[in-house]
Short mmCIF file of C-alpha atoms and ligand atoms in Angstrom, two decimals:
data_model
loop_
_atom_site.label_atom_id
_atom_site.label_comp_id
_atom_site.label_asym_id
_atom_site.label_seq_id
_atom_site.Cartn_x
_atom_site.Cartn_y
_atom_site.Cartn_z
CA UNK A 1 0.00 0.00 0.00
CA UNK A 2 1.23 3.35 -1.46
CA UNK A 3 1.16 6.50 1.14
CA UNK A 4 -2.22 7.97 1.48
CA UNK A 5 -3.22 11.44 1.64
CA UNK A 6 -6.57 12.76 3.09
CA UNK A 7 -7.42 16.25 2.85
CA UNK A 8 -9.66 17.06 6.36
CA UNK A 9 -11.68 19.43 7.49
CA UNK A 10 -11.98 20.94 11.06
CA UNK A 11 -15.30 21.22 11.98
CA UNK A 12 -15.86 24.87 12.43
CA UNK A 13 -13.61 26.86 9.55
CA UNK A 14 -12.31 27.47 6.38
CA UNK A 15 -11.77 24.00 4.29
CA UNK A 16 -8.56 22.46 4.40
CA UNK A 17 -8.34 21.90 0.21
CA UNK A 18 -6.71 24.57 -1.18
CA UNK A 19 -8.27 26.59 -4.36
CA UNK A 20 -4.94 26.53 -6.23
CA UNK A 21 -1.50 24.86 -5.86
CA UNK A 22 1.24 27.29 -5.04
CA UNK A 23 4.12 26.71 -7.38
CA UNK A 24 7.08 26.16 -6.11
CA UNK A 25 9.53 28.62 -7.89
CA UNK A 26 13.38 29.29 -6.61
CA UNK A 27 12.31 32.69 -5.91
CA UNK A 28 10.64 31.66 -3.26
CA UNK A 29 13.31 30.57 -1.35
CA UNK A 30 15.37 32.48 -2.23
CA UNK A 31 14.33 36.30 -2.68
CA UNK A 32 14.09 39.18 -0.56
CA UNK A 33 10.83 40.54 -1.72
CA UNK A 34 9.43 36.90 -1.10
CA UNK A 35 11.08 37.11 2.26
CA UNK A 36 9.04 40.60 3.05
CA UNK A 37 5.84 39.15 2.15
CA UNK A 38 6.14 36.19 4.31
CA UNK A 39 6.52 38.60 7.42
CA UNK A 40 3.92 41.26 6.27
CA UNK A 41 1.26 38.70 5.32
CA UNK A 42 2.16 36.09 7.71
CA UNK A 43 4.68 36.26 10.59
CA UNK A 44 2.83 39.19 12.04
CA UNK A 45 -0.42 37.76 11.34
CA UNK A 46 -0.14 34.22 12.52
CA UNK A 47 -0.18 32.10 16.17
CA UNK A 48 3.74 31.05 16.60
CA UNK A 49 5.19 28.97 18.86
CA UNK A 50 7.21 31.25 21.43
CA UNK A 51 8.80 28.81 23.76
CA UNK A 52 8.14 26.36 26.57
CA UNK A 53 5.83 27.27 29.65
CA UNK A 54 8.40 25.19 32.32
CA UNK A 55 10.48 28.85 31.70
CA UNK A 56 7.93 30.50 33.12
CA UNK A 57 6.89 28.49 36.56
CA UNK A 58 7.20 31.95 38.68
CA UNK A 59 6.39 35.23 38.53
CA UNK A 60 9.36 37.51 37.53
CA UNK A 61 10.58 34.47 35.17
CA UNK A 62 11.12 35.54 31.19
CA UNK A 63 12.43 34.12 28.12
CA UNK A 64 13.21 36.15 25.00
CA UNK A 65 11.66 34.75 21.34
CA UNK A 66 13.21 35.95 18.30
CA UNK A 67 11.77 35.70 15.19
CA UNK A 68 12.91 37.07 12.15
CA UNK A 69 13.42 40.91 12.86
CA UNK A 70 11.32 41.04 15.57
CA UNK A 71 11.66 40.27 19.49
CA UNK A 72 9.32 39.43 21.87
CA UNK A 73 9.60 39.14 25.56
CA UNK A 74 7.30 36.48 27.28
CA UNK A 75 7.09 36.91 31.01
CA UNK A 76 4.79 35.16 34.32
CA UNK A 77 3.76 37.88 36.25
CA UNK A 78 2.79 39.05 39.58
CA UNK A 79 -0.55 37.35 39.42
CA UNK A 80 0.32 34.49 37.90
CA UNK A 81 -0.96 35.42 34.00
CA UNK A 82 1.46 34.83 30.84
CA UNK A 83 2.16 37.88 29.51
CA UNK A 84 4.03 38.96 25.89
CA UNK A 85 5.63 42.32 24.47
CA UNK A 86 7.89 43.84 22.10
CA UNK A 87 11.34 43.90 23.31
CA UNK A 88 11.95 47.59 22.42
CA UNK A 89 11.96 50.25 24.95
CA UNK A 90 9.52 53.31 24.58
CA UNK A 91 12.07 55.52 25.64
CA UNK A 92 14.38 55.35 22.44
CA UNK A 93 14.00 51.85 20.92
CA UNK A 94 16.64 49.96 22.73
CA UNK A 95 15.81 45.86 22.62
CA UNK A 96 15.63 45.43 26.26
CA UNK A 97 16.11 42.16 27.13
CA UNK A 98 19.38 40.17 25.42
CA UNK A 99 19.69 37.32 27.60
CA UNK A 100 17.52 34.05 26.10
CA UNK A 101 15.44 33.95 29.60
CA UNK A 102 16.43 34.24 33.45
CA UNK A 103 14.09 35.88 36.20
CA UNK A 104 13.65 39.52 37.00
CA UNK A 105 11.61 41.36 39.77
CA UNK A 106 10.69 43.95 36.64
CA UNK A 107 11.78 44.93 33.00
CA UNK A 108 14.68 47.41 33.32
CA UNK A 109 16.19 48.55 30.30
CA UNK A 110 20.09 48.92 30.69
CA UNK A 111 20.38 52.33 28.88
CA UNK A 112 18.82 54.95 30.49
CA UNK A 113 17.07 52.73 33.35
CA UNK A 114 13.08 53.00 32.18
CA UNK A 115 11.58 50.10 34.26
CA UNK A 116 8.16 48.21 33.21
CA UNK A 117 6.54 45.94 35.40
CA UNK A 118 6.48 42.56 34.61
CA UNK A 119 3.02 42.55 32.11
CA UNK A 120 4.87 45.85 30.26
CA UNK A 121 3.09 48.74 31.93
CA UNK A 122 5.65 51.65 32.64
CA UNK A 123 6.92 51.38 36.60
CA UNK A 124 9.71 54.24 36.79
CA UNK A 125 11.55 56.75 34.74
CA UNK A 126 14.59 58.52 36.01
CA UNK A 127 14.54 61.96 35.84
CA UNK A 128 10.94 61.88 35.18
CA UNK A 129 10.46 65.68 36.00
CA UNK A 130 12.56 66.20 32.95
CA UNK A 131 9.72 64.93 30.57
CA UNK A 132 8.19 68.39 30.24
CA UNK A 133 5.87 66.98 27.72
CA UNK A 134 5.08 64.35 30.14
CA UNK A 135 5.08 60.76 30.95
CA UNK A 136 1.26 58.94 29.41
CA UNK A 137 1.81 55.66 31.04
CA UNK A 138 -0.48 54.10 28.63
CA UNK A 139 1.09 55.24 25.38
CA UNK A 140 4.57 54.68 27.10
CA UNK A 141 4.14 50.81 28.21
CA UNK A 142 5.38 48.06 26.44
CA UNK A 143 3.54 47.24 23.37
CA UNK A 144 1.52 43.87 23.47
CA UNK A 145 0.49 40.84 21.47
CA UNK A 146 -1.66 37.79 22.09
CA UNK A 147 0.04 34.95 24.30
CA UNK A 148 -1.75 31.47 24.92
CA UNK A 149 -0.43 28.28 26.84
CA UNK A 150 -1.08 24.72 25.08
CA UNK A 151 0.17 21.49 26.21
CA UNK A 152 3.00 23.23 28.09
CA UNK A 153 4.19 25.13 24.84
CA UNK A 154 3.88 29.17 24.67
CA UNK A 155 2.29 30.43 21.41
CA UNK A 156 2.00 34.31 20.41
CA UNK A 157 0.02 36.38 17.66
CA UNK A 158 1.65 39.82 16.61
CA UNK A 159 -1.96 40.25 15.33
CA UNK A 160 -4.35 41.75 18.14
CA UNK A 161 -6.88 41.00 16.05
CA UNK A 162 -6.10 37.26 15.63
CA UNK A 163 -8.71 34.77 16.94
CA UNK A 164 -8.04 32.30 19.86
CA UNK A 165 -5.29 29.68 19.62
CA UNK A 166 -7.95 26.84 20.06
CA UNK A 167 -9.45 27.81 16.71
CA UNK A 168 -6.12 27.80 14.82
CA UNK A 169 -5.47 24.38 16.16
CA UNK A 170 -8.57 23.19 15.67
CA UNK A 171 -8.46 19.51 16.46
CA UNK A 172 -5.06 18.99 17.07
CA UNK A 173 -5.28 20.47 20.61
CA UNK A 174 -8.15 17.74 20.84
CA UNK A 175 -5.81 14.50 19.44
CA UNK A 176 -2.85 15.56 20.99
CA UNK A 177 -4.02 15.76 24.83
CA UNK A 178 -3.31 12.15 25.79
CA UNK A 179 0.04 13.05 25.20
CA UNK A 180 0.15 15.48 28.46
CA UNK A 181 3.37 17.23 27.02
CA UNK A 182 2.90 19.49 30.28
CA UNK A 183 3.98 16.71 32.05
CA UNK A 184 7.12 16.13 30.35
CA UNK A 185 11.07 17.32 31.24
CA UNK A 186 12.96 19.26 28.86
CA UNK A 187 16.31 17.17 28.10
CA UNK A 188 17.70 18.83 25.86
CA UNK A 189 18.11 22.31 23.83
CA UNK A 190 19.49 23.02 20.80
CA UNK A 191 19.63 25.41 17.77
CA UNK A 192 21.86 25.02 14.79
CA UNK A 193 22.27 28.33 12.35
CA UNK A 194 21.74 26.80 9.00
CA UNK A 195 22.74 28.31 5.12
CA UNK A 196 18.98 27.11 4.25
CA UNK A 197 15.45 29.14 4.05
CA UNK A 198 13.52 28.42 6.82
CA UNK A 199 11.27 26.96 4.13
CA UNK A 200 14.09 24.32 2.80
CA UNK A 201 14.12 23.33 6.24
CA UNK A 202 10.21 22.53 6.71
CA UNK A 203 9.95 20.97 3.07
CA UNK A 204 12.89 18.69 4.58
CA UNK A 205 10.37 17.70 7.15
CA UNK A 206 7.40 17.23 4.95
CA UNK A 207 7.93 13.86 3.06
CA UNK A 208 9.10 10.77 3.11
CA UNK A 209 10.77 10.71 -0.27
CA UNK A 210 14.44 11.33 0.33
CA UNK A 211 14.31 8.43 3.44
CA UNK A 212 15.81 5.62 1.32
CA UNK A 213 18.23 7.86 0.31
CA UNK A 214 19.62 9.27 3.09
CA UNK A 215 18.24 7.43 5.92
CA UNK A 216 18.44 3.91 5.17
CA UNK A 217 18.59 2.89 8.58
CA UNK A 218 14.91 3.77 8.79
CA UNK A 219 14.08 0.86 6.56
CA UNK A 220 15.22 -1.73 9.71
CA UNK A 221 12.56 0.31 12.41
CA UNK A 222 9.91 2.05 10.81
CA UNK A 223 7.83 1.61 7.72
CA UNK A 224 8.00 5.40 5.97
CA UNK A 225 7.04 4.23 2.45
CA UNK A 226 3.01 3.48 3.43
CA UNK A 227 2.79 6.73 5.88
CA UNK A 228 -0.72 8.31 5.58
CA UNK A 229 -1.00 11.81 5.59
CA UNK A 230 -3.43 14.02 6.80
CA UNK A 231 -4.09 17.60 5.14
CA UNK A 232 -5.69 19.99 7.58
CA UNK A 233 -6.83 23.87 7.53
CA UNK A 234 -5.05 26.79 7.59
CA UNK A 235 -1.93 24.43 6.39
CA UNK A 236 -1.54 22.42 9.21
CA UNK A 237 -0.67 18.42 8.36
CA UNK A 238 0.32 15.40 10.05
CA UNK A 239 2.10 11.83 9.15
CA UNK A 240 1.10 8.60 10.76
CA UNK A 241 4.33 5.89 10.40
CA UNK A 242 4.21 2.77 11.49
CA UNK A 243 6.67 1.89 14.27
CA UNK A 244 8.53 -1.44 15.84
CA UNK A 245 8.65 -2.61 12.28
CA UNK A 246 10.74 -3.22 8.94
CA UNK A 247 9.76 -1.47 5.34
CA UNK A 248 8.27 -3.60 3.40
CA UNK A 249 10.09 -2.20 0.16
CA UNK A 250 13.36 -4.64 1.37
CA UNK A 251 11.08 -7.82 2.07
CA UNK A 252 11.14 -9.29 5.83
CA UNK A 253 14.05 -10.39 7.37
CA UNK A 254 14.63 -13.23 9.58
CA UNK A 255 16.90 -11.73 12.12
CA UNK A 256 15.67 -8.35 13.99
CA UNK A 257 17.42 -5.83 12.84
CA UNK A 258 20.38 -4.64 15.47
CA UNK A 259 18.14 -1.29 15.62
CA UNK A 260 15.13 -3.23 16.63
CA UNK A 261 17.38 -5.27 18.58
CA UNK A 262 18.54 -2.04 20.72
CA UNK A 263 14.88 -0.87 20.58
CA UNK A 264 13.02 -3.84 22.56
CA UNK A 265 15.86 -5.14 24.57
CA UNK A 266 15.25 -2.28 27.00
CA UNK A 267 11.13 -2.98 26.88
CA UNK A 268 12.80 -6.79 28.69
CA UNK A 269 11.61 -8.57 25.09
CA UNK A 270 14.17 -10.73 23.71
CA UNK A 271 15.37 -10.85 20.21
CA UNK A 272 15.78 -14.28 20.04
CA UNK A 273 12.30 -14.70 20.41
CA UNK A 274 11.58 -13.21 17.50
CA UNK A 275 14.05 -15.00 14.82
CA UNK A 276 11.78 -15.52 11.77
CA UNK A 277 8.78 -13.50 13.25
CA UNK A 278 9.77 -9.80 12.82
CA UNK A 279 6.57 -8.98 12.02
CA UNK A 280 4.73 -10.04 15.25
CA UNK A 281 7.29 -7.30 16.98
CA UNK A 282 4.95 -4.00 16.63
CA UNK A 283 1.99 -6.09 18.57
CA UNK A 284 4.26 -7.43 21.32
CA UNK A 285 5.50 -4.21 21.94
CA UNK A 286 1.83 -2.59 22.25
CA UNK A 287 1.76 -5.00 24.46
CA UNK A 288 4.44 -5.24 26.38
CA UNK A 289 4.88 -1.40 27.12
CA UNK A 290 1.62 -1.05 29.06
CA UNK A 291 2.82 -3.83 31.42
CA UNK A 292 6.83 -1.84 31.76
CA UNK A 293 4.53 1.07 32.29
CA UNK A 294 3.01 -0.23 35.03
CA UNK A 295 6.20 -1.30 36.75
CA UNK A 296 7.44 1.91 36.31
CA UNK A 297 5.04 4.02 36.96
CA UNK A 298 3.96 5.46 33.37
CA UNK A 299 0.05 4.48 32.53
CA UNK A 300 -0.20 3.76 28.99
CA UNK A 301 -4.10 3.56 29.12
CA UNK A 302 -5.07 7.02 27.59
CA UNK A 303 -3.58 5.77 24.21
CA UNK A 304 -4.60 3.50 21.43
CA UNK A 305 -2.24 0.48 20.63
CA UNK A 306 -1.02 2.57 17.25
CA UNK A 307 -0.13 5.75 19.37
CA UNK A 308 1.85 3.12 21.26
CA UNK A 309 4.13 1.84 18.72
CA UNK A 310 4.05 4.48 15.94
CA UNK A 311 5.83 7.92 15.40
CA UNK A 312 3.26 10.62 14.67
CA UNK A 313 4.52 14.04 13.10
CA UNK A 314 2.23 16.79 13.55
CA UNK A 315 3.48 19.80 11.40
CA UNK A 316 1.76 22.79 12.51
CA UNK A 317 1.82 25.99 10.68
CA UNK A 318 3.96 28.12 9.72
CA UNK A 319 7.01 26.64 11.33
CA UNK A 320 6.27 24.19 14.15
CA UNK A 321 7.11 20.00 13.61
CA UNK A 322 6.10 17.72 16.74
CA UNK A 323 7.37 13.84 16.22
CA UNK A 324 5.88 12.36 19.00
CA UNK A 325 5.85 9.48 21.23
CA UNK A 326 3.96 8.50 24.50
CA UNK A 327 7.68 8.37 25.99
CA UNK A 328 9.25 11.46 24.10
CA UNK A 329 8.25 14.66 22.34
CA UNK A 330 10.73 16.55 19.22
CA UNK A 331 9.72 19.89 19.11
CA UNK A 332 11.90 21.77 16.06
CA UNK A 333 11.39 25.09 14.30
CA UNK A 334 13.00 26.37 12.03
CA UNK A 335 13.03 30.18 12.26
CA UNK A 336 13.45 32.80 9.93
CA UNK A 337 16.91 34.99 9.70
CA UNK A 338 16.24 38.41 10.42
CA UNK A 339 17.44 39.38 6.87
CA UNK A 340 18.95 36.50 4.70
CA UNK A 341 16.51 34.75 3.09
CA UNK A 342 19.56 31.64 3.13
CA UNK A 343 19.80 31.33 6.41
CA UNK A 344 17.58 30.20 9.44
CA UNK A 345 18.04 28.95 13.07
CA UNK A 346 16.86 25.64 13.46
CA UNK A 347 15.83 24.71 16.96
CA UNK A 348 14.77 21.27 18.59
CA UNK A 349 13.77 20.90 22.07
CA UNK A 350 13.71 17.55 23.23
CA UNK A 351 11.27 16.95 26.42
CA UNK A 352 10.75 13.17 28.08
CA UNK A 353 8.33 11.62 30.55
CA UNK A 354 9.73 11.98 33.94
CA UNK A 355 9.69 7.88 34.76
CA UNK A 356 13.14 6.67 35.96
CA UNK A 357 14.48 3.66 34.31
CA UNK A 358 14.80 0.12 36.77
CA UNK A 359 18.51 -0.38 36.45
CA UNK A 360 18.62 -3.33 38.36
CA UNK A 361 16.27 -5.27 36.05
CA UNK A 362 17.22 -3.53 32.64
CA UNK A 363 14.20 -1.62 32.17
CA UNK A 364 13.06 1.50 30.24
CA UNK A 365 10.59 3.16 28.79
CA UNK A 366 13.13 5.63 26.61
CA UNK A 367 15.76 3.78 25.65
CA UNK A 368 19.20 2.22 27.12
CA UNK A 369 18.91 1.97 31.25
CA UNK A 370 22.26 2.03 31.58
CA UNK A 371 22.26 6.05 30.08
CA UNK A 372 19.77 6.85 32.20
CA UNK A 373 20.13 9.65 34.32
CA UNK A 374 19.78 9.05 37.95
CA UNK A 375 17.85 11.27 38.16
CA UNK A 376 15.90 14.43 36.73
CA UNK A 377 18.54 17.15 35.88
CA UNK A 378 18.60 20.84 35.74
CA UNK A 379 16.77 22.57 32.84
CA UNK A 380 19.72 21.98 29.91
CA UNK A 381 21.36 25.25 29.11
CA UNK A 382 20.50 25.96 24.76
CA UNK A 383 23.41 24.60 23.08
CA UNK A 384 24.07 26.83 20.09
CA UNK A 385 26.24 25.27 16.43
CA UNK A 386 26.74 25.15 13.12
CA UNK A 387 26.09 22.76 10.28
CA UNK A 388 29.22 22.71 10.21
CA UNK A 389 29.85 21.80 13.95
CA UNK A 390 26.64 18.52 12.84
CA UNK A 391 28.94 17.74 9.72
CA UNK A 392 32.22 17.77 11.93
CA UNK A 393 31.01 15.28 14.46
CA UNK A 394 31.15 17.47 17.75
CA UNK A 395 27.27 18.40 17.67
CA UNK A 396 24.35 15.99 16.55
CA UNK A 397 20.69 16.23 16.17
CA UNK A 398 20.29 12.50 16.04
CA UNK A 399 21.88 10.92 13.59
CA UNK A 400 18.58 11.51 11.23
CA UNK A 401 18.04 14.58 11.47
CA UNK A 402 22.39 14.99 11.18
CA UNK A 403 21.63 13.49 7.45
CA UNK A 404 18.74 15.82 6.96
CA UNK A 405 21.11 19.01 8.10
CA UNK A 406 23.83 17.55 5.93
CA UNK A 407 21.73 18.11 2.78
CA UNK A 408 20.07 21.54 3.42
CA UNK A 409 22.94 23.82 2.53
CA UNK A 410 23.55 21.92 -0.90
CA UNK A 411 19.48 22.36 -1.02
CA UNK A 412 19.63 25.81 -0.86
CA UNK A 413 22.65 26.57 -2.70
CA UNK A 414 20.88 24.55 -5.85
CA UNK A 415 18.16 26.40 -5.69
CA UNK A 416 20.10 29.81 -6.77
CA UNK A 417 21.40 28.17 -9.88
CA UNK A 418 20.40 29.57 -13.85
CA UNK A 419 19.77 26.07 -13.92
CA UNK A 420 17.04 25.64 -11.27
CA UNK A 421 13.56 26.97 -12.18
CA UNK A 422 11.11 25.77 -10.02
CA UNK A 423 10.28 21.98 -7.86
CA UNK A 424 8.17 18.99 -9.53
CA UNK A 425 6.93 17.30 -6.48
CA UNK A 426 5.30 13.55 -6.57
CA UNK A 427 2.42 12.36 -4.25
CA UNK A 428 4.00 11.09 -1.31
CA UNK A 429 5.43 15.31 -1.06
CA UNK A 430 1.79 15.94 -0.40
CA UNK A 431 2.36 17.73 3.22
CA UNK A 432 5.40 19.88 1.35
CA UNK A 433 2.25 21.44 -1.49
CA UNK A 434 -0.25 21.89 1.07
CA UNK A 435 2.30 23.79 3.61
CA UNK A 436 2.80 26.40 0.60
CA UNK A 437 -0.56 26.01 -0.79
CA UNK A 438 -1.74 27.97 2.71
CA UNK A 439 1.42 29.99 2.80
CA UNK A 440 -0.16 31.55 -0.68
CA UNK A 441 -3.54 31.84 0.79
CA UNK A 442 -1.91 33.90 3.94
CA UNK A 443 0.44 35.84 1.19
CA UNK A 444 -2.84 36.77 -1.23
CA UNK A 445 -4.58 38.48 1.62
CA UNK A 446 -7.19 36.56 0.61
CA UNK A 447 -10.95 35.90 2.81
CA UNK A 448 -9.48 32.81 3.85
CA UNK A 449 -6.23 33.64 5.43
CA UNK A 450 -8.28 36.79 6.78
CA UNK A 451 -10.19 34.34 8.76
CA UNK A 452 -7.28 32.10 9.56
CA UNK A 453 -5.94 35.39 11.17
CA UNK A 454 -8.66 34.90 13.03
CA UNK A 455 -10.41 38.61 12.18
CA UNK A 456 -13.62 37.67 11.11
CA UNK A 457 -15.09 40.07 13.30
CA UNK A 458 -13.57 41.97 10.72
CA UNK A 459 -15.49 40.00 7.62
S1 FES B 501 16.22 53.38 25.40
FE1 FES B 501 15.48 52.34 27.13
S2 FES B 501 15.77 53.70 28.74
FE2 FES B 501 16.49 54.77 27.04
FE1 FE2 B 502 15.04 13.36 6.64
#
């Protein structure tokens, strides 16, 4: 069975079939007019993915997202709310805050000393007497946008217009809460400055295609050549792959594959048990975790046997891709450069279920036992590289998504050639059309994308 691709609705909104298929010129990655559009017509105008809410547990704690130009600062305050601004003083301009996140008792920017409490409104001014024209502390706060909290994630809308999160999502919020990503522990933080769009990056994400190519590990653990796809509203998708199994493409083997092997051995299954009946692996494993689970402490019972053997990829627009497991959550987002349309920061947060491994009798639910921590750890400082730190061998993504960064540089620097014109994508690139199919609609200004601003007040 080929991949399948499903076009669905959500059941209050625009439908997720697009009028017209975007085509998928060089210009678009690589142009700075194309590059302006994006953050007129979209950047400002969409929900995006800010940061994580276990930055913000107290009042007075901050973290700083930058996206493209732009920086916002997203802060718990004295009562408890989230709250979001510009980072730019309304003094003079200065960006306020230049550490990535920390806690503060207020906002204080370091050049002439303005202060803001923490939800932006103007505190202090030195030499306020001076201001003969006055000091209007509503004109002279900190300028605001929408902030909402999801499944432990942060999201914000430059758009004060925009419509709630919950609409945007539509029924991903919905499919995704037996995951309780709240719950989870951040493990580890990374961003890797890439010579690629931001775009180059997400296509990367979006199909299966190149995994023969330059994954052919995947062929011994997952089966990524019958994935279906899903094809949601306002350009949102998501990829179902089977997991605990072997492609098909290659025919069975007898042996598990040393992958599998590595896989199930901490789960207390045996390979040898398995010798000439790979394929009965994905069931035992359903299996077999809900009983670990219950030794360890981890209940299993809020998901369906698939959700607890398969990889699901939920790629929500314009930037966000979530892999996820019961055990383990891949959040990565690429972000745009504030002016090169060739470059982006690529980030990936990795967060796990907080359920300690049982050394003693070899079990886990994520992984080797033996490299388990003992336990939980302080919140991992961001590690910051290069591609050419991933290429070198002193950084790595995983070794997957290594290969993936490998290729995006050569990606992008094709796409500038005379002898480039546009892509010619197949089926199974489905999610990669319909992620710039809704990019157009946001870029035309069209009814649509005015409603998947959320302003249909406005309509
Ligand atoms: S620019 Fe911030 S206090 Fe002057
Ligand atoms: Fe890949």
């Amino acid at each position: 069975m080929p991949q399948t691709n499903t076009y669905i609705d959500f059941a209050d909104g625009p439908p997720a079939t697009p009028r017209a298929r975007a085509t998928l010129d060089a210009d678009r990655y690589t142009s700075r007019a194309f590059m302006a559009r994006e953050w007129d017509g979209m950047w400002t105008r969409s929900w995006l993915l800010a940061g994580l809410e276990c930055d913000l547990r107290e009042p007075g704690d901050y973290f700083v997202f930058d996206i493209g130009r732009e920086s916002i600062i997203v802060t718990r305050t004295e009562e408890g709310a989230l709250s979001a601004v510009y980072n730019a003083c309304q003094h003079r301009g200065n960006r306020i805050m230049t550490n990535e996140r920390g806690s503060v008792p207020a906002i204080a920017c370091p050049y002439h000393g303005w202060t803001y409490e923490l939800d932006g409104k103007l505190r202090s001014v030195p030499d306020s007497e001076r201001f003969i024209q006055g000091l209007p502390c509503e004109s002279l706060s900190l300028k605001p946008v929408l902030v909402e909290s999801w499944g432990g994630l942060v999201w914000i809308n430059m758009d004060l217009e925009a419509g709630p999160l919950s609409e945007f999502l539509g029924v991903v919020q919905e499919q995704l809460a037996p995951f309780r990503f709240e719950d989870m522990v951040l493990v580890s933080d990374q961003t890797v400055c890439l010579d690629a769009n931001w775009k180059t990056c997400i296509d990367n994400f979006n199909e299966q295609y190149h995994v023969d190519f330059i994954h052919p590990q995947h062929a011994s653990f997952v089966d990524c050549c019958n994935a279906g796809n899903e094809l949601w509203p306002y350009g949102h998708r998501r990829v179902l792959v089977e997991g605990y199994v072997t492609n098909p493409r290659y025919g069975t083997p007898e042996e598990v594959p040393p992958i599998l092997q590595a896989a199930i051995r901490p789960l207390g299954l045996d390979p040898a048990d398995f010798r000439g009946r790979v394929p009965d692996i994905r069931k035992a494993v359903q299996q077999r975790k809900r009983e670990v689970g219950k030794a360890l402490g981890f209940d299993y019972s809020g998901f369906t046997d698939d959700q607890v053997s398969d990889v699901l990829q939920y790629d929500l627009f314009p930037n966000v891709i979530m892999t996820i497991k019961p055990e383990e959550l891949w959040v990565m987002r690429p972000r745009p450069h504030p002016t090169d349309p060739d470059k982006c920061f690529f980030d990936k947060w990795t967060l796990r279920i907080d359920v300690p491994a049982d050394k003693a009798r070899g079990l886990s639910l994520v992984g080797d036992p033996k490299m388990a921590p003992a336990e939980t750890q302080a919140r991992p400082e961001r590690d910051v590289f290069t591609q050419e730190d991933v290429i070198a061998g002193t950084h790595s993504m995983t070794i997957t998504i290594d290969q993936d960064i490998h290729l995006l540089r050569d990606m992008q620097a094709g796409m500038h050639s005379r002898g480039f014109g546009r892509a010619w994508l197949n089926e199974d690139e489905a999610r990669v059309q319909h992620f710039h199919d809704w990019l157009d609609i946001w870029l035309d200004g069209s009814a649509l994308a005015r409603r998947s601003a959320g302003a249909k007040a406005a309509e």
